[in-house]
mmCIF file of C-alpha atoms in Angstrom:
data_model
loop_
_atom_site.group_PDB
_atom_site.id
_atom_site.type_symbol
_atom_site.label_atom_id
_atom_site.label_comp_id
_atom_site.label_asym_id
_atom_site.label_seq_id
_atom_site.Cartn_x
_atom_site.Cartn_y
_atom_site.Cartn_z
ATOM 1 C CA MET A 995 116.159 160.446 133.255
ATOM 2 C CA PRO A 996 114.989 157.633 130.584
ATOM 3 C CA ARG A 997 113.297 154.087 132.320
ATOM 4 C CA ILE A 998 116.545 152.147 129.745
ATOM 5 C CA VAL A 999 114.635 148.940 127.979
ATOM 6 C CA ASP A 1000 116.933 146.206 126.731
ATOM 7 C CA HIS A 1001 115.347 145.484 123.858
ATOM 8 C CA ASP A 1002 118.034 142.381 122.683
ATOM 9 C CA GLN A 1003 116.340 140.767 125.850
ATOM 10 C CA ARG A 1004 112.925 141.613 125.167
ATOM 11 C CA ARG A 1005 112.964 140.828 122.050
ATOM 12 C CA ARG A 1006 114.864 136.927 123.261
ATOM 13 C CA GLU A 1007 111.872 136.785 125.514
ATOM 14 C CA LEU A 1008 109.116 136.969 123.556
ATOM 15 C CA ALA A 1009 110.805 134.939 120.945
ATOM 16 C CA GLU A 1010 110.331 132.523 123.500
ATOM 17 C CA THR A 1011 106.637 132.795 124.467
ATOM 18 C CA VAL A 1012 105.629 133.006 120.749
ATOM 19 C CA TRP A 1013 107.919 129.958 120.107
ATOM 20 C CA ALA A 1014 106.570 127.560 122.496
ATOM 21 C CA LEU A 1015 102.906 128.685 121.547
ATOM 22 C CA VAL A 1016 103.735 127.356 118.229
ATOM 23 C CA ARG A 1017 104.298 124.473 119.068
ATOM 24 C CA GLU A 1018 101.865 124.469 121.649
ATOM 25 C CA HIS A 1019 98.655 125.518 119.166
ATOM 26 C CA GLY A 1020 100.448 125.145 115.974
ATOM 27 C CA VAL A 1021 101.874 128.168 113.735
ATOM 28 C CA ALA A 1022 97.999 129.030 112.650
ATOM 29 C CA GLY A 1023 96.936 128.846 115.760
ATOM 30 C CA VAL A 1024 99.142 131.818 118.047
ATOM 31 C CA SER A 1025 97.413 134.462 118.661
ATOM 32 C CA LEU A 1026 98.088 138.181 119.962
ATOM 33 C CA ARG A 1027 96.413 137.336 123.099
ATOM 34 C CA GLN A 1028 97.660 134.234 123.850
ATOM 35 C CA ILE A 1029 101.118 136.105 123.422
ATOM 36 C CA SER A 1030 99.792 138.131 125.816
ATOM 37 C CA GLU A 1031 98.117 136.005 128.100
ATOM 38 C CA ARG A 1032 101.765 134.219 128.407
ATOM 39 C CA SER A 1033 103.900 137.054 128.214
ATOM 40 C CA GLY A 1034 102.385 139.202 131.139
ATOM 41 C CA TRP A 1035 102.872 141.707 128.117
ATOM 42 C CA SER A 1036 100.442 144.472 127.124
ATOM 43 C CA SER A 1037 99.261 144.005 123.351
ATOM 44 C CA GLY A 1038 101.094 147.829 123.067
ATOM 45 C CA ALA A 1039 103.190 146.386 123.780
ATOM 46 C CA ILE A 1040 103.738 143.648 121.915
ATOM 47 C CA ARG A 1041 102.710 145.529 119.360
ATOM 48 C CA HIS A 1042 105.918 147.008 119.287
ATOM 49 C CA TYR A 1043 107.544 144.464 118.140
ATOM 50 C CA LEU A 1044 105.069 142.712 116.520
ATOM 51 C CA PRO A 1045 103.370 144.488 114.284
ATOM 52 C CA HIS A 1046 100.709 142.340 112.664
ATOM 53 C CA ARG A 1047 100.257 138.393 112.157
ATOM 54 C CA GLU A 1048 102.933 137.870 109.609
ATOM 55 C CA ALA A 1049 105.027 139.513 112.163
ATOM 56 C CA ILE A 1050 104.427 137.002 114.694
ATOM 57 C CA LEU A 1051 105.023 134.151 112.178
ATOM 58 C CA MET A 1052 108.900 135.539 110.688
ATOM 59 C CA PHE A 1053 109.820 136.217 114.107
ATOM 60 C CA ALA A 1054 109.531 132.432 115.536
ATOM 61 C CA ALA A 1055 111.101 131.472 112.367
ATOM 62 C CA GLN A 1056 113.982 133.761 112.590
ATOM 63 C CA HIS A 1057 114.712 132.334 116.656
ATOM 64 C CA ILE A 1058 114.869 128.781 115.749
ATOM 65 C CA ALA A 1059 116.606 129.725 113.135
ATOM 66 C CA GLN A 1060 119.450 131.648 115.153
ATOM 67 C CA ARG A 1061 118.922 128.866 117.670
ATOM 68 C CA ILE A 1062 119.909 125.540 115.308
ATOM 69 C CA GLU A 1063 122.669 128.476 114.208
ATOM 70 C CA GLY A 1064 124.013 129.066 117.672
ATOM 71 C CA ARG A 1065 124.315 125.400 118.339
ATOM 72 C CA MET A 1066 126.104 124.674 115.209
ATOM 73 C CA LEU A 1067 128.800 127.257 115.253
ATOM 74 C CA GLY A 1068 129.027 125.963 118.927
ATOM 75 C CA LEU A 1069 130.146 122.285 117.619
ATOM 76 C CA LYS A 1070 134.002 121.953 117.936
ATOM 77 C CA GLN A 1071 135.732 121.181 114.512
ATOM 78 C CA THR A 1072 137.926 117.324 115.350
ATOM 79 C CA GLY A 1073 139.492 118.070 112.232
ATOM 80 C CA ASP A 1074 137.705 114.571 112.023
ATOM 81 C CA VAL A 1075 136.663 116.395 108.620
ATOM 82 C CA LEU A 1076 133.039 113.310 108.458
ATOM 83 C CA GLY A 1077 132.889 112.801 112.128
ATOM 84 C CA ASP A 1078 132.055 116.790 112.162
ATOM 85 C CA PHE A 1079 129.912 116.886 109.374
ATOM 86 C CA LEU A 1080 127.942 114.063 110.713
ATOM 87 C CA ASN A 1081 127.540 115.625 113.848
ATOM 88 C CA LEU A 1082 126.370 119.057 112.085
ATOM 89 C CA LEU A 1083 123.655 116.898 110.159
ATOM 90 C CA ARG A 1084 122.573 115.959 113.860
ATOM 91 C CA GLU A 1085 121.762 119.559 114.943
ATOM 92 C CA VAL A 1086 119.041 120.445 112.351
ATOM 93 C CA LEU A 1087 117.629 116.518 112.485
ATOM 94 C CA PRO A 1088 114.027 116.307 114.937
ATOM 95 C CA LEU A 1089 116.040 113.250 116.984
ATOM 96 C CA ASP A 1090 115.600 114.809 120.095
ATOM 97 C CA SER A 1091 112.826 116.876 121.699
ATOM 98 C CA GLU A 1092 114.239 119.686 121.795
ATOM 99 C CA ARG A 1093 115.526 119.491 117.994
ATOM 100 C CA ARG A 1094 111.661 117.944 117.452
ATOM 101 C CA ALA A 1095 110.267 121.486 118.518
ATOM 102 C CA GLU A 1096 112.288 123.008 115.930
ATOM 103 C CA SER A 1097 111.318 120.801 113.100
ATOM 104 C CA GLN A 1098 107.901 121.306 114.150
ATOM 105 C CA VAL A 1099 107.897 124.931 114.093
ATOM 106 C CA TRP A 1100 110.302 124.938 110.586
ATOM 107 C CA LEU A 1101 107.372 121.982 109.670
ATOM 108 C CA ALA A 1102 104.249 124.555 109.758
ATOM 109 C CA PHE A 1103 105.935 127.371 107.892
ATOM 110 C CA VAL A 1104 106.738 125.238 105.135
ATOM 111 C CA GLY A 1105 103.118 124.263 105.104
ATOM 112 C CA LEU A 1106 101.762 127.268 104.967
ATOM 113 C CA SER A 1107 104.691 129.441 102.330
ATOM 114 C CA ILE A 1108 103.250 127.566 100.130
ATOM 115 C CA SER A 1109 99.863 129.720 100.108
ATOM 116 C CA ASP A 1110 101.531 133.049 101.648
ATOM 117 C CA PRO A 1111 104.149 134.363 99.487
ATOM 118 C CA GLY A 1112 105.661 136.397 102.536
ATOM 119 C CA LEU A 1113 106.326 133.033 104.485
ATOM 120 C CA ALA A 1114 107.772 131.753 101.614
ATOM 121 C CA ASP A 1115 110.606 133.933 100.892
ATOM 122 C CA THR A 1116 111.453 133.502 105.040
ATOM 123 C CA GLN A 1117 111.764 130.049 103.629
ATOM 124 C CA GLY A 1118 113.703 130.677 101.648
ATOM 125 C CA VAL A 1119 116.148 132.429 103.593
ATOM 126 C CA ALA A 1120 116.389 129.973 105.945
ATOM 127 C CA TYR A 1121 116.841 126.757 103.031
ATOM 128 C CA ARG A 1122 119.706 129.621 101.522
ATOM 129 C CA ALA A 1123 121.299 129.673 105.273
ATOM 130 C CA LEU A 1124 121.817 125.963 105.213
ATOM 131 C CA SER A 1125 122.658 124.861 101.040
ATOM 132 C CA GLU A 1126 125.234 128.080 101.589
ATOM 133 C CA VAL A 1127 127.257 126.153 104.091
ATOM 134 C CA PHE A 1128 126.254 122.432 102.342
ATOM 135 C CA GLN A 1129 127.500 123.695 99.165
ATOM 136 C CA GLY A 1130 130.532 125.324 101.362
ATOM 137 C CA ILE A 1131 131.186 122.191 103.306
ATOM 138 C CA PHE A 1132 130.647 119.188 99.789
ATOM 139 C CA GLU A 1133 133.039 122.275 97.741
ATOM 140 C CA GLU A 1134 136.759 121.141 101.077
ATOM 141 C CA PHE A 1135 135.327 117.056 100.430
ATOM 142 C CA THR A 1136 135.800 117.638 96.839
ATOM 143 C CA LYS A 1137 138.991 119.504 97.673
ATOM 144 C CA LEU A 1138 140.789 117.553 99.918
ATOM 145 C CA GLY A 1139 139.475 114.563 97.126
ATOM 146 C CA LEU A 1140 137.324 112.610 99.820
ATOM 147 C CA LEU A 1141 133.889 113.096 97.770
ATOM 148 C CA ASN A 1142 133.100 109.996 96.658
ATOM 149 C CA HIS A 1143 130.572 111.744 94.162
ATOM 150 C CA PRO A 1144 131.341 113.646 90.531
ATOM 151 C CA ALA A 1145 129.300 116.754 91.622
ATOM 152 C CA PRO A 1146 129.315 118.440 94.182
ATOM 153 C CA GLU A 1147 126.548 120.690 94.328
ATOM 154 C CA ASN A 1148 124.360 118.079 93.216
ATOM 155 C CA ALA A 1149 125.948 116.286 96.137
ATOM 156 C CA ALA A 1150 125.039 118.464 99.123
ATOM 157 C CA ARG A 1151 121.699 119.649 97.305
ATOM 158 C CA GLU A 1152 121.005 115.547 97.901
ATOM 159 C CA ILE A 1153 122.089 115.895 102.046
ATOM 160 C CA GLN A 1154 119.847 118.529 102.728
ATOM 161 C CA ALA A 1155 116.782 116.894 100.326
ATOM 162 C CA LEU A 1156 117.779 113.513 102.643
ATOM 163 C CA ILE A 1157 117.752 115.684 105.656
ATOM 164 C CA ASP A 1158 113.926 117.480 104.997
ATOM 165 C CA GLY A 1159 112.973 113.923 104.009
ATOM 166 C CA LEU A 1160 113.619 112.046 107.021
ATOM 167 C CA ASN A 1161 112.453 115.895 109.182
ATOM 168 C CA VAL A 1162 108.775 115.074 107.490
ATOM 169 C CA HIS A 1163 108.820 111.678 107.858
ATOM 170 C CA LEU A 1164 109.852 112.072 111.630
ATOM 171 C CA LEU A 1165 107.410 114.538 112.703
ATOM 172 C CA LEU A 1166 104.348 112.405 111.012
ATOM 173 C CA ASN A 1167 106.176 109.437 112.813
ATOM 174 C CA GLN A 1168 106.069 107.536 109.915
ATOM 175 C CA ILE A 1169 110.087 106.667 111.060
ATOM 176 C CA THR A 1170 111.815 106.416 114.387
ATOM 177 C CA PRO A 1171 115.218 108.474 115.519
ATOM 178 C CA ASP A 1172 117.316 105.273 115.114
ATOM 179 C CA ALA A 1173 116.125 104.301 111.112
ATOM 180 C CA ALA A 1174 116.400 108.701 110.105
ATOM 181 C CA TRP A 1175 119.587 108.779 111.597
ATOM 182 C CA ALA A 1176 121.340 105.599 109.902
ATOM 183 C CA THR A 1177 119.621 106.703 106.956
ATOM 184 C CA VAL A 1178 122.257 109.416 106.660
ATOM 185 C CA GLU A 1179 124.955 108.272 108.313
ATOM 186 C CA THR A 1180 125.106 105.341 105.491
ATOM 187 C CA ARG A 1181 124.954 107.495 102.751
ATOM 188 C CA VAL A 1182 127.283 111.014 104.049
ATOM 189 C CA ARG A 1183 129.764 107.553 104.773
ATOM 190 C CA GLN A 1184 129.034 106.433 100.852
ATOM 191 C CA LEU A 1185 129.558 109.935 99.533
ATOM 192 C CA ILE A 1186 133.252 111.219 101.541
ATOM 193 C CA ARG A 1187 135.496 108.987 102.429
ATOM 194 C CA PRO A 1188 137.098 109.217 106.020
ATOM 195 C CA LEU A 1189 140.749 111.371 106.413
ATOM 196 C CA THR A 1190 143.476 108.191 107.074
ATOM 197 C CA ASP A 1191 145.255 108.643 110.550
ATOM 198 C CA GLN A 1192 148.631 109.941 108.582
ATOM 199 C CA GLU A 1193 145.919 112.925 106.377
ATOM 200 C CA MET A 1194 144.721 114.079 109.432
ATOM 201 C CA THR A 1195 148.463 115.030 111.149
ATOM 202 C CA MET B 1080 60.373 105.670 91.858
ATOM 203 C CA PRO B 1081 62.742 107.464 94.030
ATOM 204 C CA ARG B 1082 65.625 109.774 92.111
ATOM 205 C CA ILE B 1083 69.115 107.223 91.459
ATOM 206 C CA VAL B 1084 72.144 109.511 92.828
ATOM 207 C CA ASP B 1085 75.483 108.673 91.724
ATOM 208 C CA HIS B 1086 77.063 108.929 94.288
ATOM 209 C CA ASP B 1087 80.806 107.885 93.307
ATOM 210 C CA GLN B 1088 80.753 110.424 90.298
ATOM 211 C CA ARG B 1089 79.082 113.559 93.239
ATOM 212 C CA ARG B 1090 82.314 112.486 95.366
ATOM 213 C CA ARG B 1091 84.478 112.377 92.537
ATOM 214 C CA GLU B 1092 83.113 116.356 91.530
ATOM 215 C CA LEU B 1093 82.564 117.295 95.206
ATOM 216 C CA ALA B 1094 86.630 116.010 95.212
ATOM 217 C CA GLU B 1095 87.743 118.072 92.406
ATOM 218 C CA THR B 1096 85.800 121.241 93.931
ATOM 219 C CA VAL B 1097 87.819 121.352 97.506
ATOM 220 C CA TRP B 1098 91.087 120.024 95.432
ATOM 221 C CA ALA B 1099 91.174 123.777 93.339
ATOM 222 C CA LEU B 1100 89.956 125.696 96.471
ATOM 223 C CA VAL B 1101 92.968 124.130 98.364
ATOM 224 C CA ARG B 1102 94.890 125.064 95.674
ATOM 225 C CA GLU B 1103 94.085 128.298 95.871
ATOM 226 C CA HIS B 1104 94.042 129.266 99.039
ATOM 227 C CA GLY B 1105 95.636 126.742 101.190
ATOM 228 C CA VAL B 1106 94.339 123.862 103.380
ATOM 229 C CA ALA B 1107 93.233 126.634 105.802
ATOM 230 C CA GLY B 1108 91.480 128.738 103.653
ATOM 231 C CA VAL B 1109 88.497 125.640 102.762
ATOM 232 C CA SER B 1110 84.831 126.915 103.790
ATOM 233 C CA LEU B 1111 81.566 124.904 103.366
ATOM 234 C CA ARG B 1112 80.393 128.061 102.371
ATOM 235 C CA GLN B 1113 83.160 128.198 99.461
ATOM 236 C CA ILE B 1114 83.212 124.974 97.972
ATOM 237 C CA SER B 1115 79.362 125.528 98.089
ATOM 238 C CA GLU B 1116 79.687 128.876 95.765
ATOM 239 C CA ARG B 1117 82.068 127.362 93.454
ATOM 240 C CA SER B 1118 80.229 123.969 93.111
ATOM 241 C CA GLY B 1119 76.353 124.729 92.986
ATOM 242 C CA TRP B 1120 75.444 122.404 95.380
ATOM 243 C CA SER B 1121 73.263 123.478 99.113
ATOM 244 C CA SER B 1122 75.239 122.878 102.456
ATOM 245 C CA GLY B 1123 72.938 120.194 102.816
ATOM 246 C CA ALA B 1124 74.052 118.260 99.735
ATOM 247 C CA ILE B 1125 77.757 118.821 100.834
ATOM 248 C CA ARG B 1126 77.268 118.182 104.077
ATOM 249 C CA HIS B 1127 75.416 114.546 103.604
ATOM 250 C CA TYR B 1128 79.461 113.920 102.080
ATOM 251 C CA LEU B 1129 81.516 116.320 103.800
ATOM 252 C CA PRO B 1130 79.869 116.482 107.611
ATOM 253 C CA HIS B 1131 83.069 118.559 109.594
ATOM 254 C CA ARG B 1132 86.088 120.411 108.396
ATOM 255 C CA GLU B 1133 88.119 117.434 108.809
ATOM 256 C CA ALA B 1134 86.233 115.221 106.387
ATOM 257 C CA ILE B 1135 87.158 118.452 103.922
ATOM 258 C CA LEU B 1136 90.449 117.669 104.054
ATOM 259 C CA MET B 1137 90.749 114.275 104.625
ATOM 260 C CA PHE B 1138 88.765 114.081 101.570
ATOM 261 C CA ALA B 1139 90.978 116.232 99.561
ATOM 262 C CA ALA B 1140 93.934 114.401 100.281
ATOM 263 C CA GLN B 1141 92.947 111.143 99.362
ATOM 264 C CA HIS B 1142 91.566 112.035 95.994
ATOM 265 C CA ILE B 1143 94.888 113.490 96.194
ATOM 266 C CA ALA B 1144 96.343 110.343 96.695
ATOM 267 C CA GLN B 1145 93.957 108.400 94.371
ATOM 268 C CA ARG B 1146 95.233 110.434 91.829
ATOM 269 C CA ILE B 1147 98.772 109.688 91.708
ATOM 270 C CA GLU B 1148 97.655 105.630 92.814
ATOM 271 C CA GLY B 1149 95.792 105.640 88.959
ATOM 272 C CA ARG B 1150 98.877 106.984 87.174
ATOM 273 C CA MET B 1151 101.286 104.997 89.290
ATOM 274 C CA LEU B 1152 99.182 101.638 87.839
ATOM 275 C CA GLY B 1153 98.586 103.302 84.308
ATOM 276 C CA LEU B 1154 102.733 103.108 84.034
ATOM 277 C CA LYS B 1155 103.726 100.988 81.103
ATOM 278 C CA GLN B 1156 105.709 98.367 81.764
ATOM 279 C CA THR B 1157 108.693 98.162 79.430
ATOM 280 C CA GLY B 1158 110.954 95.042 80.923
ATOM 281 C CA ASP B 1159 113.399 98.184 81.596
ATOM 282 C CA VAL B 1160 113.015 97.771 85.281
ATOM 283 C CA LEU B 1161 115.658 100.678 86.414
ATOM 284 C CA GLY B 1162 113.755 103.224 83.694
ATOM 285 C CA ASP B 1163 110.046 101.899 85.250
ATOM 286 C CA PHE B 1164 111.748 103.381 88.490
ATOM 287 C CA LEU B 1165 112.458 106.199 87.220
ATOM 288 C CA ASN B 1166 109.514 106.668 85.488
ATOM 289 C CA LEU B 1167 107.514 106.107 88.347
ATOM 290 C CA LEU B 1168 109.800 108.313 90.619
ATOM 291 C CA ARG B 1169 108.578 111.457 88.075
ATOM 292 C CA GLU B 1170 105.092 110.822 89.110
ATOM 293 C CA VAL B 1171 105.340 111.384 92.599
ATOM 294 C CA LEU B 1172 107.896 114.831 92.292
ATOM 295 C CA PRO B 1173 106.136 118.425 91.076
ATOM 296 C CA LEU B 1174 108.055 118.239 88.414
ATOM 297 C CA ASP B 1175 105.062 119.900 86.206
ATOM 298 C CA SER B 1176 101.386 122.582 87.300
ATOM 299 C CA GLU B 1177 99.224 119.584 87.638
ATOM 300 C CA ARG B 1178 101.902 117.743 90.041
ATOM 301 C CA ARG B 1179 103.011 120.321 91.339
ATOM 302 C CA ALA B 1180 99.467 121.370 92.516
ATOM 303 C CA GLU B 1181 99.570 117.196 94.453
ATOM 304 C CA SER B 1182 102.456 118.408 96.286
ATOM 305 C CA GLN B 1183 100.983 121.800 97.957
ATOM 306 C CA VAL B 1184 98.229 119.327 99.257
ATOM 307 C CA TRP B 1185 101.004 117.199 100.493
ATOM 308 C CA LEU B 1186 102.688 120.077 101.888
ATOM 309 C CA ALA B 1187 99.549 121.708 103.274
ATOM 310 C CA PHE B 1188 98.791 118.443 105.071
ATOM 311 C CA VAL B 1189 101.589 117.631 105.732
ATOM 312 C CA GLY B 1190 102.384 121.397 107.803
ATOM 313 C CA LEU B 1191 98.656 120.985 109.325
ATOM 314 C CA SER B 1192 99.372 117.380 110.561
ATOM 315 C CA ILE B 1193 101.921 119.141 113.451
ATOM 316 C CA SER B 1194 99.522 120.199 115.470
ATOM 317 C CA ASP B 1195 96.218 117.781 113.666
ATOM 318 C CA PRO B 1196 96.357 114.149 114.979
ATOM 319 C CA GLY B 1197 93.673 113.165 113.210
ATOM 320 C CA LEU B 1198 95.017 114.969 109.900
ATOM 321 C CA ALA B 1199 98.553 112.809 111.071
ATOM 322 C CA ASP B 1200 97.560 109.610 110.274
ATOM 323 C CA THR B 1201 95.905 110.642 107.172
ATOM 324 C CA GLN B 1202 99.534 111.427 106.570
ATOM 325 C CA GLY B 1203 100.708 108.144 107.818
ATOM 326 C CA VAL B 1204 98.278 105.885 105.503
ATOM 327 C CA ALA B 1205 99.679 108.198 102.866
ATOM 328 C CA TYR B 1206 103.325 107.711 103.517
ATOM 329 C CA ARG B 1207 103.237 104.057 103.824
ATOM 330 C CA ALA B 1208 101.190 103.283 101.209
ATOM 331 C CA LEU B 1209 104.427 104.515 99.012
ATOM 332 C CA SER B 1210 106.858 103.078 101.130
ATOM 333 C CA GLU B 1211 105.212 99.627 100.771
ATOM 334 C CA VAL B 1212 105.631 100.706 97.275
ATOM 335 C CA PHE B 1213 108.814 101.379 98.163
ATOM 336 C CA GLN B 1214 110.300 98.572 99.903
ATOM 337 C CA GLY B 1215 108.679 95.676 97.197
ATOM 338 C CA ILE B 1216 110.698 97.450 94.760
ATOM 339 C CA PHE B 1217 114.272 97.673 96.299
ATOM 340 C CA GLU B 1218 113.659 94.037 97.514
ATOM 341 C CA GLU B 1219 112.351 93.237 94.401
ATOM 342 C CA PHE B 1220 116.079 95.047 93.197
ATOM 343 C CA THR B 1221 117.731 92.873 95.751
ATOM 344 C CA LYS B 1222 116.781 89.834 94.551
ATOM 345 C CA LEU B 1223 117.648 90.489 90.323
ATOM 346 C CA GLY B 1224 121.140 91.158 92.534
ATOM 347 C CA LEU B 1225 121.112 95.359 91.377
ATOM 348 C CA LEU B 1226 120.871 96.557 94.203
ATOM 349 C CA ASN B 1227 124.433 98.369 94.904
ATOM 350 C CA HIS B 1228 123.287 98.999 98.936
ATOM 351 C CA PRO B 1229 123.784 96.369 102.080
ATOM 352 C CA ALA B 1230 120.147 96.988 103.125
ATOM 353 C CA PRO B 1231 117.214 97.541 101.195
ATOM 354 C CA GLU B 1232 114.796 99.113 103.666
ATOM 355 C CA ASN B 1233 117.157 101.257 104.204
ATOM 356 C CA ALA B 1234 118.249 102.152 100.754
ATOM 357 C CA ALA B 1235 114.172 102.441 100.442
ATOM 358 C CA ARG B 1236 113.799 104.835 102.708
ATOM 359 C CA GLU B 1237 116.335 106.565 101.726
ATOM 360 C CA ILE B 1238 114.536 107.403 98.141
ATOM 361 C CA GLN B 1239 111.206 108.556 99.730
ATOM 362 C CA ALA B 1240 113.281 110.905 101.785
ATOM 363 C CA LEU B 1241 115.070 112.633 99.255
ATOM 364 C CA ILE B 1242 112.200 112.745 96.745
ATOM 365 C CA ASP B 1243 110.231 114.373 99.877
ATOM 366 C CA GLY B 1244 113.100 116.724 100.960
ATOM 367 C CA LEU B 1245 113.166 117.620 96.857
ATOM 368 C CA ASN B 1246 109.043 118.080 97.454
ATOM 369 C CA VAL B 1247 109.095 120.479 99.839
ATOM 370 C CA HIS B 1248 112.835 122.341 98.483
ATOM 371 C CA LEU B 1249 110.479 122.628 95.250
ATOM 372 C CA LEU B 1250 107.934 124.204 96.368
ATOM 373 C CA LEU B 1251 109.345 126.598 97.652
ATOM 374 C CA ASN B 1252 111.083 127.324 94.712
ATOM 375 C CA GLN B 1253 114.304 126.994 95.957
ATOM 376 C CA ILE B 1254 115.659 124.694 93.172
ATOM 377 C CA THR B 1255 115.033 123.596 89.625
ATOM 378 C CA PRO B 1256 112.990 120.951 88.029
ATOM 379 C CA ASP B 1257 116.038 119.968 86.195
ATOM 380 C CA ALA B 1258 117.935 119.762 89.229
ATOM 381 C CA ALA B 1259 116.313 117.879 91.585
ATOM 382 C CA TRP B 1260 115.262 115.332 88.634
ATOM 383 C CA ALA B 1261 119.074 115.216 88.333
ATOM 384 C CA THR B 1262 119.927 114.691 91.983
ATOM 385 C CA VAL B 1263 117.432 111.982 92.019
ATOM 386 C CA GLU B 1264 118.483 109.773 89.004
ATOM 387 C CA THR B 1265 122.026 110.768 89.576
ATOM 388 C CA ARG B 1266 121.275 108.948 93.115
ATOM 389 C CA VAL B 1267 119.003 105.982 91.484
ATOM 390 C CA ARG B 1268 121.562 105.475 88.906
ATOM 391 C CA GLN B 1269 124.535 104.362 91.978
ATOM 392 C CA LEU B 1270 122.148 102.231 93.494
ATOM 393 C CA ILE B 1271 121.020 100.464 91.163
ATOM 394 C CA ARG B 1272 122.853 98.420 88.309
ATOM 395 C CA PRO B 1273 121.278 98.420 84.750
ATOM 396 C CA LEU B 1274 120.023 94.906 83.742
ATOM 397 C CA THR B 1275 122.216 93.865 80.837
ATOM 398 C CA ASP B 1276 120.681 93.415 77.499
ATOM 399 C CA GLN B 1277 120.795 88.975 78.167
ATOM 400 C CA GLU B 1278 119.573 89.976 81.302
ATOM 401 C CA MET B 1279 116.778 91.424 79.845
ATOM 402 C CA THR B 1280 115.477 88.914 77.431
#
């Protein structure tokens, strides 16, 4: 009987290794040799999953996207649509060390994507996934009559840009997490009227 | 009599060469050999100005910062403070090929800065220079009674983050220049009341 290999489990292990190395050395500094040393796997075994350099980098980016998506899906819906949206935004800002590490990977990819169309496509996927989430949420706010902006699509784009700009400024240590969060929260509370107690029941 | 060397002129020439190479190959792809080939200078002559790799990269970043600053200083003040501010914001968004190239360099640096503290310091300088400009402008708006926001510092931070986030999304081709500009203009016009004809005279 052939040995049973849990490929999903192996992929997860490998993703964690690549992610740790990207955090330590930057995206440009991750090599097959380092992955092999850290994971204890042979180069051949790693190449089975990650045949070339671009595959390693995309793999790490997808891993981050899945982590964030998982946390978002795990958020408890409270019925307070404004509070729920703020909770979701907290998951995509580097306000603690875990989310900071994710943002570092994201930003390193963004930087490399400028001169690498393959990576740029991966970045595009990451942007569009979050963009669709935001667009859907803002259309919902409009339907509920809670949006204080003439164009939901424009408002969603504004918040996504605000989040990504603050991501950059936080990672460069130019603003504090408190200041970044205050900026987001102030703007979102201007944009979205909270449900009244009557509307919530 | 010794040969007279115009060091400023040489620095400018070198900066243009480095900038062109960064645009073509990305920040990580610029080597001393390439600079030598492109400029026709010897490695020794280049090393006199740029003794190591980090110096090359910082040099390119400073060159971009100077270009942007020069354009900003050259803007005509019309007395329409809102219009003047919108003109200034247009200079830091990649809405045409020249500003797009500048933003590409900026974003490549941001990406590398994550794992390179020396570059991160240079980035910090670039952030703080623009941050001071924005803070000053928003305090002026407050004094004129034109700011529609409880905290000028927070509002300035919001606009800077919005600009940088849109920069990222434009460079990754996720939004159009028109959509980016509409997002900025809508938000700025919400934040800042225009002067009336009476107030302008």
